[in-house]
Amino acid sequence: MKTKTDYLYITTKSNREIVNITDEVREIVKKSGVKEGLVLVNAMHITASVFINDEEPGLKQDFLKWLEELAPEKPDYKHHQTGENNADAHLKRTIMGREVVVAITNGDLDFGPWEQIFYGEFDGQRKKRVLVKVIGE
Amino acid sequence: MKTKTDYLYITTKSNREIVNITDEVREIVKKSGVKEGLVLVNAMHITASVFINDEEPGLKQDFLKWLEELAPEKPDYKHHQTGENNADAHLKRTIMGREVVVAITNGDLDFGPWEQIFYGEFDGQRKKRVLVKVIGE
Amino acid sequence: MKTKTDYLYITTKSNREIVNITDEVREIVKKSGVKEGLVLVNAMHITASVFINDEEPGLKQDFLKWLEELAPEKPDYKHHQTGENNADAHLKRTIMGREVVVAITNGDLDFGPWEQIFYGEFDGQRKKRVLVKVIGE
């Protein structure tokens, strides 16, 4: 059995941003030497997501607008009584998900035709970390 | 360590449909010979889901109605400027999730009393693929 | 390759409740002897969740209030024609997610600074089970 652990460091320019990290994850999988197995990719911060969808700029805008409708930024969250102001970011990340697990087959990500891995930042402009863990043989 | 990779092919009759795939996944796990491990089951298309819930026809209708409320079909998504008309399907799939990871114990899915695996299609009537990846020993 | 399977048993006092299970999961990982691998933690019941977020009491209240807005308790779900009254709990669990997969690095949960594992109960006051499956070496 082989495993490989790596981390991506991401600082977004905007407070909310969707960043394609497929190439970075693929490179780690290739370096791991694992031919058959799984790769876990997860945000290590609780106001950010890792998810799989389509690389299309309009759709990214749709996601951000939709998340604002479902989990709006507003003052009256209980979480804000601690001095925080990012409760909506915790909720947005929950909709989009913390992690993805992707199959590795023949040494590469076993993906459908449009699958791409994204980091979703909802409380950004700070250095954040994404974990990539490869396990297999 | 053993691994097994297999694919299910699903073409739904309706545009939106929830299909129970538990038996198909269980059969792949049994064929793999893995007694202790994990199985990843994921949609390979970005307008479809794999999720775990209850086999109850009324609940399936509730899910589809609820998804239409949270992520309605409507013309004014940015994604539609590309010529696509399925932005709502990308959002619906996000709510329901891309994948499940299930424990394999004693050679079978280690499930609670009501857990069943479903494929959720939100842009159907075309041939789609589900990946099943078994890893363990 | 090593694997370990364990179960947590949880009976909440309230119908809806969020319970921190990080210590229990960490203990199982340490007992497993796995130094590098993955741990799957999932609810075995379809009206409950396992998710990762922040240990902050106000935020837990925000989550429960927000879930009631997105997936309200109400009589007119189709699922209730079976005699059940908990359709909203199935929907709430879907938003929060069934499972998490966490990396194990150097024999411990490989977590960011604020990550904690929670059990989310949406139809409680009954004995429920959470599965913890460790795989690695």
Coordinates of C-alpha atoms in Angstrom, one line a residue:
Chain A
M1 CA 0.0 0.0 0.0
K2 CA 1.2 3.5 -0.8
T3 CA 0.0 6.8 0.6
K4 CA 0.9 10.4 -0.1
T5 CA 0.0 13.6 1.8
D6 CA 0.2 17.0 0.3
Y7 CA -1.3 20.5 0.8
L8 CA -2.3 23.3 -1.5
Y9 CA -2.1 26.9 -0.2
I10 CA -4.7 29.3 -1.6
T11 CA -5.1 33.0 -1.0
T12 CA -8.0 34.4 -3.0
K13 CA -8.1 38.0 -4.1
S14 CA -11.9 38.2 -3.5
N15 CA -13.8 37.4 -0.4
R16 CA -15.8 34.8 -2.4
E17 CA -14.2 33.0 -5.2
I18 CA -14.2 29.6 -7.1
V19 CA -10.8 28.3 -8.1
N20 CA -10.1 25.3 -10.3
I21 CA -7.5 23.0 -8.6
T22 CA -7.8 20.0 -10.9
D23 CA -4.2 20.3 -12.3
E24 CA -2.7 20.6 -8.9
V25 CA -4.5 17.5 -7.6
R26 CA -3.7 15.5 -10.7
E27 CA 0.0 16.3 -10.3
I28 CA 0.0 15.1 -6.7
V29 CA -1.7 11.8 -7.8
K30 CA 0.9 11.3 -10.5
K31 CA 3.8 12.0 -8.1
S32 CA 2.3 9.5 -5.6
G33 CA 2.9 6.6 -8.0
V34 CA -0.5 5.2 -7.0
K35 CA -2.1 3.4 -10.0
E36 CA -5.3 2.2 -8.3
G37 CA -6.8 3.8 -5.3
L38 CA -8.6 6.9 -4.0
V39 CA -7.7 10.5 -3.5
L40 CA -9.4 12.7 -0.8
V41 CA -9.3 16.4 -1.4
N42 CA -10.8 18.6 1.4
A43 CA -10.8 22.2 2.6
M44 CA -9.1 22.4 5.9
H45 CA -11.0 25.6 6.8
I46 CA -14.7 25.6 7.8
T47 CA -15.7 28.5 5.6
A48 CA -14.4 26.9 2.4
S49 CA -15.4 24.0 0.1
V50 CA -14.0 21.5 -2.3
F51 CA -16.5 20.3 -4.9
I52 CA -16.7 18.9 -8.4
N53 CA -18.6 20.6 -11.2
D54 CA -18.1 22.3 -14.6
E55 CA -15.4 24.8 -15.7
E56 CA -17.7 27.4 -17.0
P57 CA -17.4 31.1 -15.8
G58 CA -21.2 31.8 -16.1
L59 CA -22.0 28.8 -13.9
K60 CA -19.5 30.0 -11.3
Q61 CA -21.4 33.3 -11.1
D62 CA -24.7 31.3 -10.8
F63 CA -23.3 29.3 -7.9
L64 CA -22.2 32.4 -6.0
K65 CA -25.5 34.2 -6.6
W66 CA -27.5 31.1 -5.6
L67 CA -25.5 30.6 -2.4
E68 CA -26.2 34.2 -1.5
E69 CA -30.0 33.5 -1.9
L70 CA -29.9 30.3 0.2
A71 CA -27.4 31.5 2.9
P72 CA -27.4 35.3 2.9
E73 CA -24.9 37.5 4.5
K74 CA -26.8 39.3 7.3
P75 CA -26.0 40.7 10.7
D76 CA -28.4 38.6 12.9
Y77 CA -26.7 35.3 13.2
K78 CA -26.1 34.0 16.7
H79 CA -22.5 33.2 15.6
H80 CA -21.9 36.9 15.3
Q81 CA -22.3 37.4 19.1
T82 CA -18.8 36.0 19.3
G83 CA -17.5 38.9 17.3
E84 CA -17.4 36.9 14.1
N85 CA -19.2 38.2 11.0
N86 CA -18.9 35.1 8.7
A87 CA -21.8 32.8 9.7
D88 CA -23.1 32.9 6.1
A89 CA -19.7 31.5 4.9
H90 CA -20.2 28.5 7.2
L91 CA -23.6 27.8 5.7
K92 CA -22.5 28.4 2.1
R93 CA -19.6 25.9 2.6
T94 CA -22.1 23.4 3.9
I95 CA -24.2 23.6 0.7
M96 CA -21.2 23.1 -1.5
G97 CA -19.5 20.4 0.6
R98 CA -16.2 20.1 2.5
E99 CA -14.5 17.3 0.4
V100 CA -14.5 15.1 -2.6
V101 CA -13.2 11.5 -2.9
V102 CA -12.1 10.7 -6.5
A103 CA -11.1 7.3 -7.9
I104 CA -7.6 6.7 -9.3
T105 CA -7.6 4.3 -12.2
N106 CA -4.5 3.6 -14.3
G107 CA -2.6 6.3 -12.4
D108 CA -5.0 9.1 -13.2
L109 CA -8.2 10.7 -11.9
D110 CA -11.1 8.6 -13.1
F111 CA -13.3 11.4 -14.3
G112 CA -16.3 11.9 -16.5
P113 CA -16.1 14.2 -19.5
W114 CA -16.7 17.5 -17.6
E115 CA -15.6 16.8 -14.1
Q116 CA -13.3 19.4 -12.6
I117 CA -12.3 19.9 -9.0
F118 CA -12.9 23.4 -7.4
Y119 CA -11.9 25.2 -4.3
G120 CA -14.8 27.4 -3.1
E121 CA -13.8 30.2 -0.9
F122 CA -16.5 32.1 1.1
D123 CA -14.4 34.1 3.6
G124 CA -11.2 34.7 1.7
Q125 CA -8.3 37.1 1.2
R126 CA -6.4 35.0 3.8
K127 CA -4.0 32.1 3.3
K128 CA -6.0 28.8 3.4
R129 CA -5.0 25.2 3.0
V130 CA -6.4 22.2 1.0
L131 CA -5.4 18.7 2.0
V132 CA -4.8 16.0 -0.7
K133 CA -4.4 12.5 0.5
V134 CA -3.7 9.6 -1.9
I135 CA -4.1 6.0 -0.8
G136 CA -3.8 2.9 -3.0
E137 CA -1.1 0.8 -4.7
Chain B
M1 CA -4.6 -4.8 -1.1
K2 CA -7.4 -5.4 -3.7
T3 CA -9.2 -2.8 -5.9
K4 CA -12.0 -3.2 -8.4
T5 CA -13.3 -0.6 -10.8
D6 CA -16.7 -0.9 -12.5
Y7 CA -19.3 1.4 -14.1
L8 CA -23.0 1.5 -14.2
Y9 CA -24.8 2.9 -17.3
I10 CA -28.1 4.6 -16.7
T11 CA -30.5 6.3 -19.2
T12 CA -33.6 7.6 -17.4
K13 CA -37.0 7.9 -19.1
S14 CA -37.7 11.2 -17.4
N15 CA -35.6 14.3 -17.3
R16 CA -35.5 14.1 -13.5
E17 CA -35.6 10.7 -11.8
I18 CA -34.3 8.9 -8.7
V19 CA -33.1 5.4 -9.3
N20 CA -32.2 2.8 -6.6
I21 CA -28.8 1.3 -7.5
T22 CA -28.1 -0.6 -4.2
D23 CA -28.3 -4.1 -5.7
E24 CA -25.9 -3.2 -8.5
V25 CA -23.3 -1.7 -6.1
R26 CA -23.6 -4.7 -3.7
E27 CA -23.0 -7.1 -6.6
I28 CA -19.8 -5.3 -7.6
V29 CA -18.6 -5.3 -4.0
K30 CA -19.2 -9.1 -3.8
K31 CA -17.4 -9.7 -7.1
S32 CA -14.4 -7.7 -5.9
G33 CA -13.7 -10.2 -3.1
V34 CA -12.9 -7.3 -0.7
K35 CA -14.0 -8.3 2.8
E36 CA -12.9 -5.1 4.7
G37 CA -12.6 -1.7 3.0
L38 CA -14.4 1.1 1.3
V39 CA -16.5 1.6 -1.8
L40 CA -16.8 4.9 -3.6
V41 CA -19.9 5.4 -5.8
N42 CA -20.1 8.7 -7.8
A43 CA -21.9 10.2 -10.6
M44 CA -19.5 10.9 -13.5
H45 CA -21.7 13.7 -14.8
I46 CA -22.1 17.1 -13.2
T47 CA -25.9 17.3 -13.4
A48 CA -26.5 14.0 -11.5
S49 CA -26.0 12.8 -8.0
V50 CA -25.4 9.7 -6.0
F51 CA -26.8 9.8 -2.5
I52 CA -28.1 7.6 0.3
N53 CA -31.6 7.8 1.7
D54 CA -34.9 5.8 2.0
E55 CA -36.6 3.6 -0.6
E56 CA -40.0 5.3 -0.3
P57 CA -41.8 6.6 -3.4
G58 CA -43.5 9.5 -1.7
L59 CA -40.2 10.7 -0.3
K60 CA -38.7 10.6 -3.8
Q61 CA -41.4 13.0 -5.0
D62 CA -40.8 15.2 -2.0
F63 CA -37.1 15.4 -2.9
L64 CA -37.8 16.4 -6.5
K65 CA -40.4 19.1 -5.5
W66 CA -38.1 20.4 -2.8
L67 CA -35.2 20.7 -5.2
E68 CA -37.3 22.6 -7.6
E69 CA -38.1 25.1 -4.8
L70 CA -34.4 25.5 -3.8
A71 CA -32.9 25.4 -7.3
P72 CA -35.7 26.3 -9.7
E73 CA -35.6 25.8 -13.5
K74 CA -35.7 29.3 -15.0
P75 CA -34.2 31.1 -18.0
D76 CA -32.0 33.8 -16.4
Y77 CA -28.9 31.8 -15.3
K78 CA -25.6 33.1 -16.6
H79 CA -24.7 29.5 -17.6
H80 CA -27.5 29.7 -20.2
Q81 CA -25.6 32.4 -22.2
T82 CA -23.4 29.5 -23.4
G83 CA -26.5 27.9 -25.0
E84 CA -27.0 25.5 -22.2
N85 CA -30.4 25.3 -20.4
N86 CA -29.6 23.1 -17.4
A87 CA -28.1 25.4 -14.8
D88 CA -30.7 24.3 -12.3
A89 CA -29.6 20.7 -12.7
H90 CA -26.0 21.7 -11.7
L91 CA -27.5 23.3 -8.5
K92 CA -29.9 20.4 -7.7
R93 CA -27.0 18.0 -8.0
T94 CA -25.0 20.1 -5.6
I95 CA -27.7 19.9 -2.9
M96 CA -28.0 16.1 -3.3
G97 CA -24.2 15.4 -3.6
R98 CA -21.9 13.8 -6.1
E99 CA -20.8 10.7 -4.3
V100 CA -21.1 8.4 -1.3
V101 CA -18.4 6.4 0.4
V102 CA -19.7 3.2 2.1
A103 CA -17.8 0.9 4.5
I104 CA -17.4 -2.8 3.5
T105 CA -17.5 -5.1 6.5
N106 CA -17.5 -8.9 6.3
G107 CA -17.8 -8.6 2.5
D108 CA -21.0 -6.6 2.4
L109 CA -22.1 -2.9 2.5
D110 CA -22.1 -2.0 6.2
F111 CA -25.5 -0.3 6.2
G112 CA -28.1 0.9 8.8
P113 CA -31.6 -0.5 8.6
W114 CA -32.9 1.8 5.9
E115 CA -29.9 2.9 3.9
Q116 CA -30.2 2.5 0.2
I117 CA -28.0 4.0 -2.6
F118 CA -29.7 6.2 -5.2
Y119 CA -28.7 7.8 -8.5
G120 CA -30.4 11.2 -8.9
E121 CA -30.8 12.4 -12.4
F122 CA -31.6 16.1 -13.1
D123 CA -30.9 16.4 -16.8
G124 CA -31.7 12.9 -18.1
Q125 CA -32.9 11.0 -21.1
R126 CA -29.3 10.5 -22.1
K127 CA -26.8 7.7 -21.3
K128 CA -24.9 8.6 -18.1
R129 CA -22.3 6.8 -16.1
V130 CA -21.8 6.0 -12.4
L131 CA -18.3 4.9 -11.1
V132 CA -18.0 2.2 -8.5
K133 CA -14.5 1.8 -7.0
V134 CA -13.7 -0.8 -4.4
I135 CA -10.6 -0.7 -2.2
G136 CA -9.6 -3.0 0.6
E137 CA -8.5 -6.5 1.4
Chain C
M1 CA -3.1 -3.0 5.2
K2 CA -5.1 -2.5 8.4
T3 CA -8.8 -1.8 8.9
K4 CA -10.9 -1.2 12.0
T5 CA -14.6 -0.9 12.3
D6 CA -16.4 0.6 15.2
Y7 CA -19.8 2.1 16.0
L8 CA -20.9 5.0 18.2
Y9 CA -24.4 4.9 19.8
I10 CA -26.1 8.2 20.3
T11 CA -29.5 9.0 21.9
T12 CA -30.2 12.8 21.9
K13 CA -32.4 14.4 24.5
S14 CA -33.9 16.8 21.9
N15 CA -35.5 15.9 18.6
R16 CA -32.9 18.1 16.8
E17 CA -29.4 18.3 18.2
I18 CA -25.8 18.7 17.1
V19 CA -23.3 16.6 19.0
N20 CA -19.5 16.9 18.8
I21 CA -18.0 13.4 18.3
T22 CA -14.4 14.4 17.5
D23 CA -12.9 12.8 20.6
E24 CA -14.6 9.5 20.1
V25 CA -13.5 9.3 16.4
R26 CA -9.9 10.2 17.3
E27 CA -9.8 7.5 20.0
I28 CA -10.9 4.9 17.4
V29 CA -8.2 6.1 15.0
K30 CA -5.6 5.8 17.7
K31 CA -6.7 2.3 18.7
S32 CA -6.6 1.2 15.1
G33 CA -2.8 1.6 14.9
V34 CA -3.2 3.1 11.4
K35 CA -0.6 5.8 10.8
E36 CA -1.4 6.8 7.2
G37 CA -4.9 6.3 5.7
L38 CA -8.5 7.4 5.7
V39 CA -11.3 7.3 8.2
L40 CA -15.0 7.3 7.1
V41 CA -17.5 8.5 9.6
N42 CA -21.2 8.2 8.6
A43 CA -24.7 8.3 10.1
M44 CA -26.3 4.9 9.7
H45 CA -29.8 6.5 9.8
I46 CA -31.3 8.5 7.0
T47 CA -32.6 11.4 9.2
A48 CA -29.2 12.2 10.7
S49 CA -25.9 13.6 9.5
V50 CA -22.2 13.6 10.1
F51 CA -20.4 16.8 9.1
I52 CA -17.4 18.9 9.9
N53 CA -17.6 22.5 11.1
D54 CA -16.8 24.7 14.1
E55 CA -17.4 24.1 17.8
E56 CA -19.3 27.3 18.6
P57 CA -22.8 27.1 20.3
G58 CA -24.2 30.1 18.5
L59 CA -23.3 28.6 15.1
K60 CA -25.1 25.4 16.0
Q61 CA -28.2 27.4 16.7
D62 CA -27.8 29.2 13.3
F63 CA -27.5 25.8 11.6
L64 CA -30.7 24.5 13.1
K65 CA -32.7 27.7 12.4
W66 CA -31.4 27.8 8.8
L67 CA -32.3 24.2 8.2
E68 CA -35.8 24.9 9.4
E69 CA -36.0 27.7 6.8
L70 CA -34.7 25.5 3.9
A71 CA -36.5 22.3 4.8
P72 CA -39.4 23.2 7.1
E73 CA -41.4 20.8 9.2
K74 CA -44.9 20.8 7.7
P75 CA -47.7 18.3 7.2
D76 CA -48.0 18.2 3.4
Y77 CA -45.1 16.0 2.4
K78 CA -46.0 12.9 0.3
H79 CA -43.8 10.8 2.6
H80 CA -46.4 11.5 5.4
Q81 CA -49.0 9.5 3.5
T82 CA -47.1 6.4 4.8
G83 CA -47.8 7.4 8.4
E84 CA -44.4 9.0 8.9
N85 CA -44.1 12.6 10.0
N86 CA -40.4 13.2 9.5
A87 CA -39.9 14.1 5.8
D88 CA -38.3 17.4 6.8
A89 CA -35.6 15.4 8.7
H90 CA -34.7 13.5 5.5
L91 CA -34.3 16.9 3.7
K92 CA -32.3 18.5 6.6
R93 CA -29.9 15.5 6.7
T94 CA -29.4 15.9 2.9
I95 CA -28.3 19.5 3.3
M96 CA -25.8 18.7 6.1
G97 CA -24.5 15.4 4.5
R98 CA -24.4 11.8 5.5
E99 CA -20.7 11.3 5.9
V100 CA -17.2 12.7 6.2
V101 CA -13.9 11.2 5.0
V102 CA -10.9 12.4 7.0
A103 CA -7.2 11.9 6.3
I104 CA -5.1 10.1 8.9
T105 CA -1.5 11.4 9.0
N106 CA 1.1 10.4 11.6
G107 CA -1.6 8.4 13.4
D108 CA -4.0 11.3 14.0
L109 CA -6.8 13.1 12.2
D110 CA -5.2 15.5 9.7
F111 CA -7.3 18.6 10.6
G112 CA -7.2 22.3 10.0
P113 CA -7.2 24.6 13.1
W114 CA -11.0 24.6 13.6
E115 CA -12.2 21.4 12.1
Q116 CA -14.4 19.3 14.5
I117 CA -16.7 16.3 13.6
F118 CA -20.4 16.6 14.5
Y119 CA -23.4 14.3 14.5
G120 CA -26.5 16.1 13.4
E121 CA -29.8 14.6 14.6
F122 CA -33.0 15.7 13.0
D123 CA -35.4 13.0 14.3
G124 CA -34.0 12.1 17.7
Q125 CA -34.8 10.8 21.1
R126 CA -34.1 7.3 19.9
K127 CA -30.9 5.2 19.9
K128 CA -29.0 5.8 16.6
R129 CA -25.7 4.5 15.3
V130 CA -22.7 6.2 13.7
L131 CA -20.2 4.0 11.8
V132 CA -16.4 4.7 12.0
K133 CA -14.3 2.7 9.5
V134 CA -10.5 3.1 9.4
I135 CA -8.4 1.9 6.5
G136 CA -4.6 2.4 6.0
E137 CA -1.3 1.1 7.3

